[in-house]
mmCIF file of C-alpha atoms in Angstrom:
data_model
loop_
_atom_site.group_PDB
_atom_site.id
_atom_site.type_symbol
_atom_site.label_atom_id
_atom_site.label_comp_id
_atom_site.label_asym_id
_atom_site.label_seq_id
_atom_site.Cartn_x
_atom_site.Cartn_y
_atom_site.Cartn_z
ATOM 1 C CA MET A 5 161.706 -78.770 -44.185
ATOM 2 C CA ALA A 6 162.893 -74.978 -43.356
ATOM 3 C CA ASN A 7 162.462 -72.049 -45.552
ATOM 4 C CA GLY A 8 161.984 -74.825 -48.234
ATOM 5 C CA LEU A 9 165.363 -76.458 -47.987
ATOM 6 C CA PRO A 10 165.657 -80.125 -47.221
ATOM 7 C CA ASN A 11 168.097 -79.358 -45.973
ATOM 8 C CA PRO A 12 168.034 -76.751 -42.246
ATOM 9 C CA LEU A 13 170.698 -75.176 -40.374
ATOM 10 C CA LEU A 14 170.438 -75.792 -36.612
ATOM 11 C CA THR A 15 168.806 -72.693 -34.576
ATOM 12 C CA ALA A 16 168.175 -71.264 -31.215
ATOM 13 C CA GLY A 17 164.159 -73.056 -31.919
ATOM 14 C CA ALA A 18 165.466 -75.722 -34.148
ATOM 15 C CA ALA A 19 168.174 -76.595 -31.207
ATOM 16 C CA ARG A 20 165.085 -76.102 -28.144
ATOM 17 C CA SER A 21 162.658 -78.256 -29.917
ATOM 18 C CA LEU A 22 164.944 -80.946 -30.725
ATOM 19 C CA VAL A 23 166.169 -81.236 -27.379
ATOM 20 C CA ASP A 24 162.731 -81.029 -25.757
ATOM 21 C CA SER A 25 161.329 -83.972 -28.394
ATOM 22 C CA VAL A 26 164.275 -86.367 -27.578
ATOM 23 C CA ASP A 27 165.080 -88.407 -23.997
ATOM 24 C CA ALA A 28 168.324 -89.510 -25.877
ATOM 25 C CA PHE A 29 171.214 -88.830 -27.908
ATOM 26 C CA LEU A 30 173.448 -91.403 -30.204
ATOM 27 C CA PHE A 31 176.919 -89.877 -30.954
ATOM 28 C CA ASP A 32 179.047 -91.292 -33.078
ATOM 29 C CA CYS A 33 182.740 -90.740 -32.134
ATOM 30 C CA ASP A 34 185.365 -89.966 -35.169
ATOM 31 C CA GLY A 35 184.573 -86.545 -36.672
ATOM 32 C CA VAL A 36 182.156 -85.658 -33.319
ATOM 33 C CA ILE A 37 183.931 -86.067 -30.265
ATOM 34 C CA TRP A 38 187.092 -86.455 -31.695
ATOM 35 C CA LYS A 39 189.357 -86.669 -34.149
ATOM 36 C CA GLY A 40 192.500 -89.553 -33.783
ATOM 37 C CA ASP A 41 193.123 -88.868 -30.151
ATOM 38 C CA GLN A 42 192.883 -85.134 -30.407
ATOM 39 C CA LEU A 43 188.832 -83.968 -28.035
ATOM 40 C CA ILE A 44 186.875 -81.234 -30.493
ATOM 41 C CA GLU A 45 186.261 -78.285 -29.135
ATOM 42 C CA GLY A 46 183.526 -77.748 -26.810
ATOM 43 C CA VAL A 47 182.618 -81.973 -26.806
ATOM 44 C CA PRO A 48 182.909 -82.061 -22.803
ATOM 45 C CA GLU A 49 180.856 -78.541 -22.222
ATOM 46 C CA THR A 50 178.406 -80.011 -24.798
ATOM 47 C CA LEU A 51 177.791 -83.371 -23.140
ATOM 48 C CA ASP A 52 177.880 -81.895 -19.214
ATOM 49 C CA LEU A 53 174.743 -79.683 -20.951
ATOM 50 C CA LEU A 54 173.359 -82.753 -22.228
ATOM 51 C CA ARG A 55 173.513 -84.231 -19.268
ATOM 52 C CA LYS A 56 172.258 -81.691 -16.991
ATOM 53 C CA MET A 57 169.262 -81.930 -18.568
ATOM 54 C CA GLY A 58 168.289 -85.659 -17.714
ATOM 55 C CA LYS A 59 169.385 -87.022 -21.624
ATOM 56 C CA LYS A 60 170.558 -90.298 -21.823
ATOM 57 C CA LEU A 61 173.973 -89.965 -23.720
ATOM 58 C CA VAL A 62 174.786 -92.994 -26.430
ATOM 59 C CA PHE A 63 178.477 -93.384 -28.074
ATOM 60 C CA VAL A 64 177.458 -96.102 -31.804
ATOM 61 C CA THR A 65 180.943 -96.347 -33.570
ATOM 62 C CA ASN A 66 181.586 -98.623 -36.151
ATOM 63 C CA ASN A 67 185.408 -98.186 -35.698
ATOM 64 C CA SER A 68 186.084 -101.574 -34.878
ATOM 65 C CA ARG A 69 189.638 -101.376 -32.943
ATOM 66 C CA LYS A 70 188.848 -101.431 -29.719
ATOM 67 C CA SER A 71 186.617 -102.777 -27.230
ATOM 68 C CA ARG A 72 183.766 -101.328 -25.249
ATOM 69 C CA ARG A 73 186.758 -101.715 -22.585
ATOM 70 C CA GLN A 74 189.401 -99.771 -24.757
ATOM 71 C CA TYR A 75 186.915 -96.673 -25.756
ATOM 72 C CA SER A 76 185.317 -96.590 -22.071
ATOM 73 C CA LYS A 77 189.728 -96.525 -21.181
ATOM 74 C CA LYS A 78 189.713 -93.912 -24.273
ATOM 75 C CA PHE A 79 186.762 -91.189 -23.075
ATOM 76 C CA ARG A 80 188.583 -91.520 -19.851
ATOM 77 C CA ALA A 81 192.318 -90.041 -21.202
ATOM 78 C CA LEU A 82 190.574 -87.508 -22.546
ATOM 79 C CA GLY A 83 188.990 -86.072 -19.458
ATOM 80 C CA LEU A 84 184.676 -87.626 -20.034
ATOM 81 C CA GLU A 85 183.618 -89.869 -17.825
ATOM 82 C CA VAL A 86 181.743 -92.323 -20.084
ATOM 83 C CA THR A 87 180.478 -95.521 -18.483
ATOM 84 C CA GLU A 88 181.366 -99.240 -21.006
ATOM 85 C CA GLU A 89 177.975 -100.184 -20.544
ATOM 86 C CA GLU A 90 176.715 -96.285 -22.897
ATOM 87 C CA ILE A 91 179.702 -97.738 -25.132
ATOM 88 C CA PHE A 92 178.560 -99.747 -28.704
ATOM 89 C CA THR A 93 180.959 -100.427 -31.051
ATOM 90 C CA SER A 94 180.639 -102.357 -34.175
ATOM 91 C CA SER A 95 183.189 -104.826 -32.703
ATOM 92 C CA PHE A 96 180.701 -105.817 -29.713
ATOM 93 C CA ALA A 97 178.207 -106.357 -32.601
ATOM 94 C CA ALA A 98 180.180 -108.622 -34.038
ATOM 95 C CA ALA A 99 180.577 -110.914 -31.041
ATOM 96 C CA MET A 100 177.060 -110.405 -30.106
ATOM 97 C CA PHE A 101 175.621 -111.091 -33.664
ATOM 98 C CA LEU A 102 178.038 -114.994 -33.600
ATOM 99 C CA LYS A 103 176.176 -115.402 -29.910
ATOM 100 C CA LEU A 104 172.116 -114.050 -30.742
ATOM 101 C CA ASN A 105 172.567 -116.484 -33.862
ATOM 102 C CA ASN A 106 174.196 -119.466 -31.682
ATOM 103 C CA PHE A 107 177.122 -119.674 -33.499
ATOM 104 C CA PRO A 108 178.365 -123.529 -32.124
ATOM 105 C CA PRO A 109 180.953 -122.965 -30.149
ATOM 106 C CA GLU A 110 182.999 -125.731 -31.723
ATOM 107 C CA LYS A 111 183.778 -123.120 -34.623
ATOM 108 C CA LYS A 112 186.574 -120.751 -34.286
ATOM 109 C CA VAL A 113 186.689 -117.277 -36.086
ATOM 110 C CA TYR A 114 188.796 -115.884 -38.205
ATOM 111 C CA VAL A 115 189.852 -112.178 -37.919
ATOM 112 C CA VAL A 116 191.115 -109.362 -39.922
ATOM 113 C CA GLY A 117 191.032 -107.146 -37.687
ATOM 114 C CA GLU A 118 192.564 -105.604 -34.664
ATOM 115 C CA ASP A 119 192.679 -105.795 -30.386
ATOM 116 C CA GLY A 120 189.022 -104.733 -30.322
ATOM 117 C CA ILE A 121 187.674 -107.108 -32.054
ATOM 118 C CA LEU A 122 189.762 -110.286 -30.760
ATOM 119 C CA GLU A 123 188.716 -109.639 -26.790
ATOM 120 C CA GLU A 124 184.995 -109.031 -27.478
ATOM 121 C CA LEU A 125 185.088 -112.136 -29.325
ATOM 122 C CA ARG A 126 187.015 -114.023 -25.984
ATOM 123 C CA LEU A 127 184.663 -112.157 -23.124
ATOM 124 C CA ALA A 128 181.784 -113.345 -25.202
ATOM 125 C CA GLY A 129 183.554 -116.981 -25.330
ATOM 126 C CA PHE A 130 184.910 -117.786 -28.711
ATOM 127 C CA GLU A 131 188.065 -118.887 -29.839
ATOM 128 C CA CYS A 132 189.203 -117.041 -32.264
ATOM 129 C CA LEU A 133 192.851 -116.315 -34.446
ATOM 130 C CA GLY A 134 194.214 -113.853 -36.666
ATOM 131 C CA GLY A 135 193.896 -109.767 -35.570
ATOM 132 C CA PRO A 136 196.866 -108.009 -35.265
ATOM 133 C CA GLU A 137 199.641 -111.411 -35.221
ATOM 134 C CA ASP A 138 199.245 -112.154 -38.712
ATOM 135 C CA GLY A 139 200.332 -109.203 -39.769
ATOM 136 C CA LYS A 140 203.517 -109.973 -39.289
ATOM 137 C CA LYS A 141 203.268 -112.858 -41.892
ATOM 138 C CA ASN A 142 204.845 -113.402 -45.400
ATOM 139 C CA ILE A 143 203.892 -114.931 -48.446
ATOM 140 C CA LEU A 144 205.708 -116.364 -50.943
ATOM 141 C CA LEU A 145 204.157 -116.953 -54.158
ATOM 142 C CA GLU A 146 206.504 -119.849 -55.217
ATOM 143 C CA ALA A 147 205.748 -122.633 -57.663
ATOM 144 C CA ASN A 148 203.485 -125.022 -56.046
ATOM 145 C CA PHE A 149 203.045 -123.288 -52.991
ATOM 146 C CA TYR A 150 199.658 -124.392 -50.858
ATOM 147 C CA PHE A 151 198.349 -121.966 -48.379
ATOM 148 C CA GLU A 152 196.926 -123.714 -45.252
ATOM 149 C CA HIS A 153 194.535 -122.887 -43.312
ATOM 150 C CA ASP A 154 192.001 -123.801 -40.543
ATOM 151 C CA LYS A 155 188.585 -126.036 -41.374
ATOM 152 C CA SER A 156 187.019 -125.922 -38.380
ATOM 153 C CA VAL A 157 186.822 -121.833 -38.916
ATOM 154 C CA GLY A 158 182.736 -121.501 -38.769
ATOM 155 C CA ALA A 159 182.872 -117.287 -39.459
ATOM 156 C CA VAL A 160 185.416 -114.432 -40.702
ATOM 157 C CA ILE A 161 184.654 -111.431 -39.390
ATOM 158 C CA VAL A 162 186.985 -107.987 -41.292
ATOM 159 C CA GLY A 163 187.164 -105.161 -39.568
ATOM 160 C CA LEU A 164 189.469 -101.575 -39.937
ATOM 161 C CA ASP A 165 193.240 -103.081 -39.867
ATOM 162 C CA GLN A 166 195.975 -100.988 -39.916
ATOM 163 C CA TYR A 167 198.384 -104.435 -39.909
ATOM 164 C CA PHE A 168 196.039 -105.460 -43.488
ATOM 165 C CA ASN A 169 198.178 -107.811 -45.533
ATOM 166 C CA TYR A 170 197.873 -110.761 -48.570
ATOM 167 C CA TYR A 171 198.725 -112.975 -46.225
ATOM 168 C CA LYS A 172 195.315 -112.122 -44.023
ATOM 169 C CA MET A 173 193.467 -111.634 -47.460
ATOM 170 C CA GLN A 174 194.073 -115.010 -48.319
ATOM 171 C CA TYR A 175 193.602 -117.023 -45.606
ATOM 172 C CA ALA A 176 190.124 -114.993 -44.759
ATOM 173 C CA SER A 177 189.231 -115.673 -48.470
ATOM 174 C CA LEU A 178 189.582 -119.535 -48.647
ATOM 175 C CA CYS A 179 188.140 -120.118 -44.838
ATOM 176 C CA ILE A 180 185.183 -118.281 -46.362
ATOM 177 C CA ARG A 181 185.274 -120.319 -50.249
ATOM 178 C CA GLU A 182 186.420 -123.594 -48.833
ATOM 179 C CA ASN A 183 184.650 -124.178 -45.531
ATOM 180 C CA PRO A 184 181.082 -125.180 -45.099
ATOM 181 C CA GLY A 185 178.267 -122.588 -44.133
ATOM 182 C CA CYS A 186 181.459 -119.836 -42.831
ATOM 183 C CA LEU A 187 179.780 -116.596 -42.525
ATOM 184 C CA PHE A 188 181.519 -113.621 -43.659
ATOM 185 C CA ILE A 189 180.836 -110.685 -41.507
ATOM 186 C CA ALA A 190 182.121 -107.054 -41.923
ATOM 187 C CA THR A 191 181.862 -105.005 -38.970
ATOM 188 C CA ASN A 192 181.426 -102.083 -41.300
ATOM 189 C CA ARG A 193 181.664 -100.862 -44.890
ATOM 190 C CA ASP A 194 183.228 -96.857 -44.017
ATOM 191 C CA PRO A 195 185.772 -95.549 -47.257
ATOM 192 C CA THR A 196 187.884 -93.857 -44.602
ATOM 193 C CA GLY A 197 187.518 -92.040 -40.952
ATOM 194 C CA HIS A 198 189.357 -89.751 -39.183
ATOM 195 C CA MET A 199 192.331 -92.380 -38.017
ATOM 196 C CA THR A 200 194.185 -89.067 -37.139
ATOM 197 C CA SER A 201 193.537 -85.535 -36.136
ATOM 198 C CA ALA A 202 196.261 -84.432 -39.193
ATOM 199 C CA GLN A 203 194.396 -86.782 -42.060
ATOM 200 C CA GLU A 204 191.880 -88.791 -43.025
ATOM 201 C CA TRP A 205 192.489 -92.819 -43.556
ATOM 202 C CA PRO A 206 191.350 -95.789 -45.258
ATOM 203 C CA GLY A 207 188.320 -97.043 -43.351
ATOM 204 C CA ALA A 208 187.142 -100.768 -42.663
ATOM 205 C CA GLY A 209 185.122 -100.746 -45.715
ATOM 206 C CA THR A 210 188.346 -101.115 -48.128
ATOM 207 C CA MET A 211 189.844 -104.033 -46.539
ATOM 208 C CA VAL A 212 185.912 -105.923 -46.721
ATOM 209 C CA ALA A 213 185.682 -104.825 -50.451
ATOM 210 C CA ALA A 214 188.875 -106.696 -51.278
ATOM 211 C CA VAL A 215 187.633 -109.753 -49.434
ATOM 212 C CA SER A 216 184.567 -109.289 -50.940
ATOM 213 C CA CYS A 217 186.580 -108.862 -54.477
ATOM 214 C CA SER A 218 188.346 -111.982 -53.540
ATOM 215 C CA VAL A 219 185.468 -114.592 -52.864
ATOM 216 C CA GLN A 220 182.550 -112.899 -54.975
ATOM 217 C CA LYS A 221 180.521 -112.434 -51.708
ATOM 218 C CA GLU A 222 177.932 -109.358 -49.967
ATOM 219 C CA PRO A 223 179.144 -109.630 -45.935
ATOM 220 C CA ILE A 224 176.712 -109.467 -43.613
ATOM 221 C CA VAL A 225 177.334 -105.573 -42.501
ATOM 222 C CA VAL A 226 176.456 -105.488 -38.250
ATOM 223 C CA GLY A 227 177.976 -101.812 -37.844
ATOM 224 C CA LYS A 228 176.268 -98.584 -39.238
ATOM 225 C CA PRO A 229 173.857 -98.255 -41.349
ATOM 226 C CA SER A 230 172.830 -101.597 -40.451
ATOM 227 C CA SER A 231 169.646 -102.022 -38.159
ATOM 228 C CA PHE A 232 171.270 -104.764 -35.610
ATOM 229 C CA LEU A 233 173.158 -101.951 -33.025
ATOM 230 C CA MET A 234 169.544 -100.761 -32.584
ATOM 231 C CA ASP A 235 168.228 -103.591 -31.806
ATOM 232 C CA PHE A 236 170.914 -105.249 -29.281
ATOM 233 C CA LEU A 237 170.272 -101.156 -28.034
ATOM 234 C CA LEU A 238 166.670 -101.388 -27.413
ATOM 235 C CA LYS A 239 167.602 -104.184 -25.300
ATOM 236 C CA SER A 240 169.581 -102.378 -23.339
ATOM 237 C CA PHE A 241 167.609 -98.700 -22.749
ATOM 238 C CA ASN A 242 163.833 -99.049 -21.680
ATOM 239 C CA LEU A 243 163.793 -95.971 -24.907
ATOM 240 C CA GLU A 244 161.810 -95.821 -27.872
ATOM 241 C CA THR A 245 163.817 -94.724 -31.452
ATOM 242 C CA SER A 246 161.362 -91.657 -31.976
ATOM 243 C CA ARG A 247 162.483 -90.569 -28.717
ATOM 244 C CA MET A 248 166.727 -90.350 -29.736
ATOM 245 C CA CYS A 249 168.603 -88.266 -32.194
ATOM 246 C CA MET A 250 171.348 -89.982 -34.100
ATOM 247 C CA VAL A 251 174.298 -87.641 -34.402
ATOM 248 C CA GLY A 252 177.053 -88.179 -36.710
ATOM 249 C CA ASP A 253 179.203 -86.721 -39.773
ATOM 250 C CA ARG A 254 178.141 -89.072 -41.932
ATOM 251 C CA LEU A 255 175.516 -89.388 -44.677
ATOM 252 C CA ASP A 256 175.835 -93.059 -45.449
ATOM 253 C CA THR A 257 176.432 -94.355 -42.289
ATOM 254 C CA ASP A 258 175.279 -92.199 -39.311
ATOM 255 C CA ILE A 259 172.166 -90.530 -40.906
ATOM 256 C CA LEU A 260 171.512 -93.220 -42.977
ATOM 257 C CA PHE A 261 171.561 -95.042 -39.721
ATOM 258 C CA GLY A 262 169.008 -92.606 -37.994
ATOM 259 C CA GLN A 263 166.823 -92.711 -40.373
ATOM 260 C CA ASN A 264 166.873 -96.722 -40.649
ATOM 261 C CA THR A 265 165.636 -96.943 -37.029
ATOM 262 C CA GLY A 266 163.449 -94.231 -36.889
ATOM 263 C CA CYS A 267 165.696 -91.828 -35.130
ATOM 264 C CA LYS A 268 166.158 -88.186 -35.254
ATOM 265 C CA THR A 269 168.859 -86.989 -37.454
ATOM 266 C CA LEU A 270 171.188 -83.999 -36.489
ATOM 267 C CA LEU A 271 174.366 -83.913 -38.945
ATOM 268 C CA VAL A 272 178.436 -82.031 -37.885
ATOM 269 C CA LEU A 273 180.527 -80.414 -40.434
ATOM 270 C CA SER A 274 182.647 -80.441 -36.498
ATOM 271 C CA GLY A 275 184.274 -77.391 -38.523
ATOM 272 C CA GLU A 276 183.697 -77.144 -42.239
ATOM 273 C CA LYS A 277 182.314 -74.418 -42.887
ATOM 274 C CA LEU A 278 185.405 -72.406 -41.121
ATOM 275 C CA LEU A 279 187.527 -74.301 -43.215
ATOM 276 C CA LEU A 280 185.613 -73.352 -46.497
ATOM 277 C CA LEU A 281 186.284 -69.515 -44.987
ATOM 278 C CA LEU A 282 190.316 -70.204 -45.059
ATOM 279 C CA PHE A 283 190.353 -72.170 -48.540
ATOM 280 C CA HIS A 284 189.421 -68.937 -49.886
ATOM 281 C CA MET A 285 191.153 -66.970 -48.237
ATOM 282 C CA CYS A 286 193.875 -68.957 -49.001
ATOM 283 C CA ARG A 287 193.874 -68.768 -53.012
ATOM 284 C CA ILE A 288 194.548 -64.928 -52.520
ATOM 285 C CA ILE A 289 197.174 -65.072 -50.367
ATOM 286 C CA LEU A 290 198.834 -67.847 -50.072
ATOM 287 C CA PRO A 291 201.330 -66.449 -52.755
ATOM 288 C CA ILE A 292 202.006 -63.539 -50.395
ATOM 289 C CA MET A 293 202.366 -66.104 -47.189
ATOM 290 C CA PRO A 294 205.623 -67.442 -45.644
ATOM 291 C CA ASN A 295 205.974 -71.361 -45.843
ATOM 292 C CA GLN A 296 205.671 -72.315 -42.736
ATOM 293 C CA VAL A 297 201.948 -70.715 -42.461
ATOM 294 C CA SER A 298 200.757 -71.474 -45.672
ATOM 295 C CA ASN A 299 201.710 -75.093 -44.676
ATOM 296 C CA ALA A 300 199.363 -74.712 -41.407
ATOM 297 C CA VAL A 301 196.536 -73.019 -42.904
ATOM 298 C CA TRP A 302 196.003 -76.402 -45.368
ATOM 299 C CA THR A 303 196.908 -79.123 -42.711
ATOM 300 C CA CYS A 304 193.810 -77.177 -41.071
ATOM 301 C CA ILE A 305 192.038 -78.042 -44.095
ATOM 302 C CA ALA A 306 192.919 -81.137 -44.448
ATOM 303 C CA ILE A 307 190.727 -81.768 -41.150
ATOM 304 C CA ALA A 308 187.376 -80.914 -42.017
ATOM 305 C CA GLY A 309 184.293 -83.097 -41.379
ATOM 306 C CA VAL A 310 183.824 -86.269 -43.229
ATOM 307 C CA THR A 311 180.971 -84.303 -44.904
ATOM 308 C CA THR A 312 180.875 -81.305 -46.646
ATOM 309 C CA LEU A 313 177.998 -78.685 -47.464
ATOM 310 C CA SER A 314 178.356 -78.759 -50.976
ATOM 311 C CA GLU A 315 178.329 -82.737 -50.910
ATOM 312 C CA LEU A 316 175.227 -82.100 -48.159
ATOM 313 C CA GLN A 317 173.415 -79.734 -50.980
ATOM 314 C CA ASP A 318 174.919 -81.239 -53.982
ATOM 315 C CA ALA A 319 171.591 -82.203 -55.814
ATOM 316 C CA SER A 320 172.017 -86.155 -56.535
ATOM 317 C CA ASN A 321 172.242 -86.381 -52.730
ATOM 318 C CA THR A 322 169.606 -88.335 -51.364
ATOM 319 C CA ILE A 323 170.334 -88.666 -47.906
ATOM 320 C CA HIS A 324 169.296 -85.637 -45.744
ATOM 321 C CA PRO A 325 169.188 -84.857 -42.200
ATOM 322 C CA ASP A 326 166.672 -82.948 -39.951
ATOM 323 C CA LEU A 327 169.196 -81.105 -39.330
ATOM 324 C CA TYR A 328 172.797 -79.608 -39.419
ATOM 325 C CA THR A 329 175.254 -77.624 -37.528
ATOM 326 C CA ASN A 330 179.086 -77.546 -37.744
ATOM 327 C CA SER A 331 179.892 -78.849 -33.937
ATOM 328 C CA ILE A 332 178.005 -80.257 -31.319
ATOM 329 C CA TYR A 333 178.807 -77.232 -29.706
ATOM 330 C CA ASP A 334 176.605 -75.280 -31.086
ATOM 331 C CA LEU A 335 173.805 -76.992 -28.938
ATOM 332 C CA VAL A 336 175.587 -74.969 -26.076
ATOM 333 C CA GLY A 337 175.057 -71.754 -27.589
ATOM 334 C CA LEU A 338 172.046 -72.090 -28.852
ATOM 335 C CA LEU A 339 170.109 -73.296 -26.107
ATOM 336 C CA GLN A 340 171.620 -70.905 -24.285
ATOM 337 C CA GLN A 341 170.043 -67.651 -26.285
#
């Protein structure tokens, strides 16, 4: 706690102390490394500096749309060299949860989600159905219509799904309600996410909530802030959680995940302070600005970080990071002072 405040701003001294006290940095991806397919300014320089300082870098994302292989490909497309072994996704966590809990090989998995979950399940040796293909299927609620489902489904995994529809919700619900012992697994419960660089979109939590409401049952959550991902990470790297720093833009997932597992925590606002200044300027100058200019300014405001400074400092907030800053690029400037 600095200056009596529960949320100390990252300073040059705090940055040096943080880097000296940890061996590994765990980075969230959406809103920290990129927004949609757009790399956030200064990310390559920051990651290069930390690697040169001998720090282990791990990327931990709740976004289940891609597998680890697919995320590695995305990193390369953005000019970042990151191996599959450095990536931990909620889609991978869901597959590993089943494997570590000896899910019966004769049982199938129904997926409300996208290719990332399907690929990780198949790599782990599980038979799965659902996914994007079921997004093309429709239901006609006619008299005496009976919906068939596979009785051999032993687990339903719900993640982010841009193809989510009524068909999938009914299929998942029937499996959970009617198949004895069927597991209900959620990759994560994020309410929103940076699916594009222009704005936030509904997150996996909205799909999970729909299925949960239908079956009147809470899911097993394998992504952040659950400690399951950390347990698996620790088996992969010889590291202590007290020597790790979790870096993210969400209080209720990233920062809570770090706190739950004993890591140091750094919240990034990813541009929110600058955008607050733009917002106050716009209140004065927008009436006299041409439409095309004002529209561009409002677009900038729309891409602010998930957690705002006002939310962080609100008296009702109970999740406080060890440090906060505007973006991870701030580390470069502060460490060079």
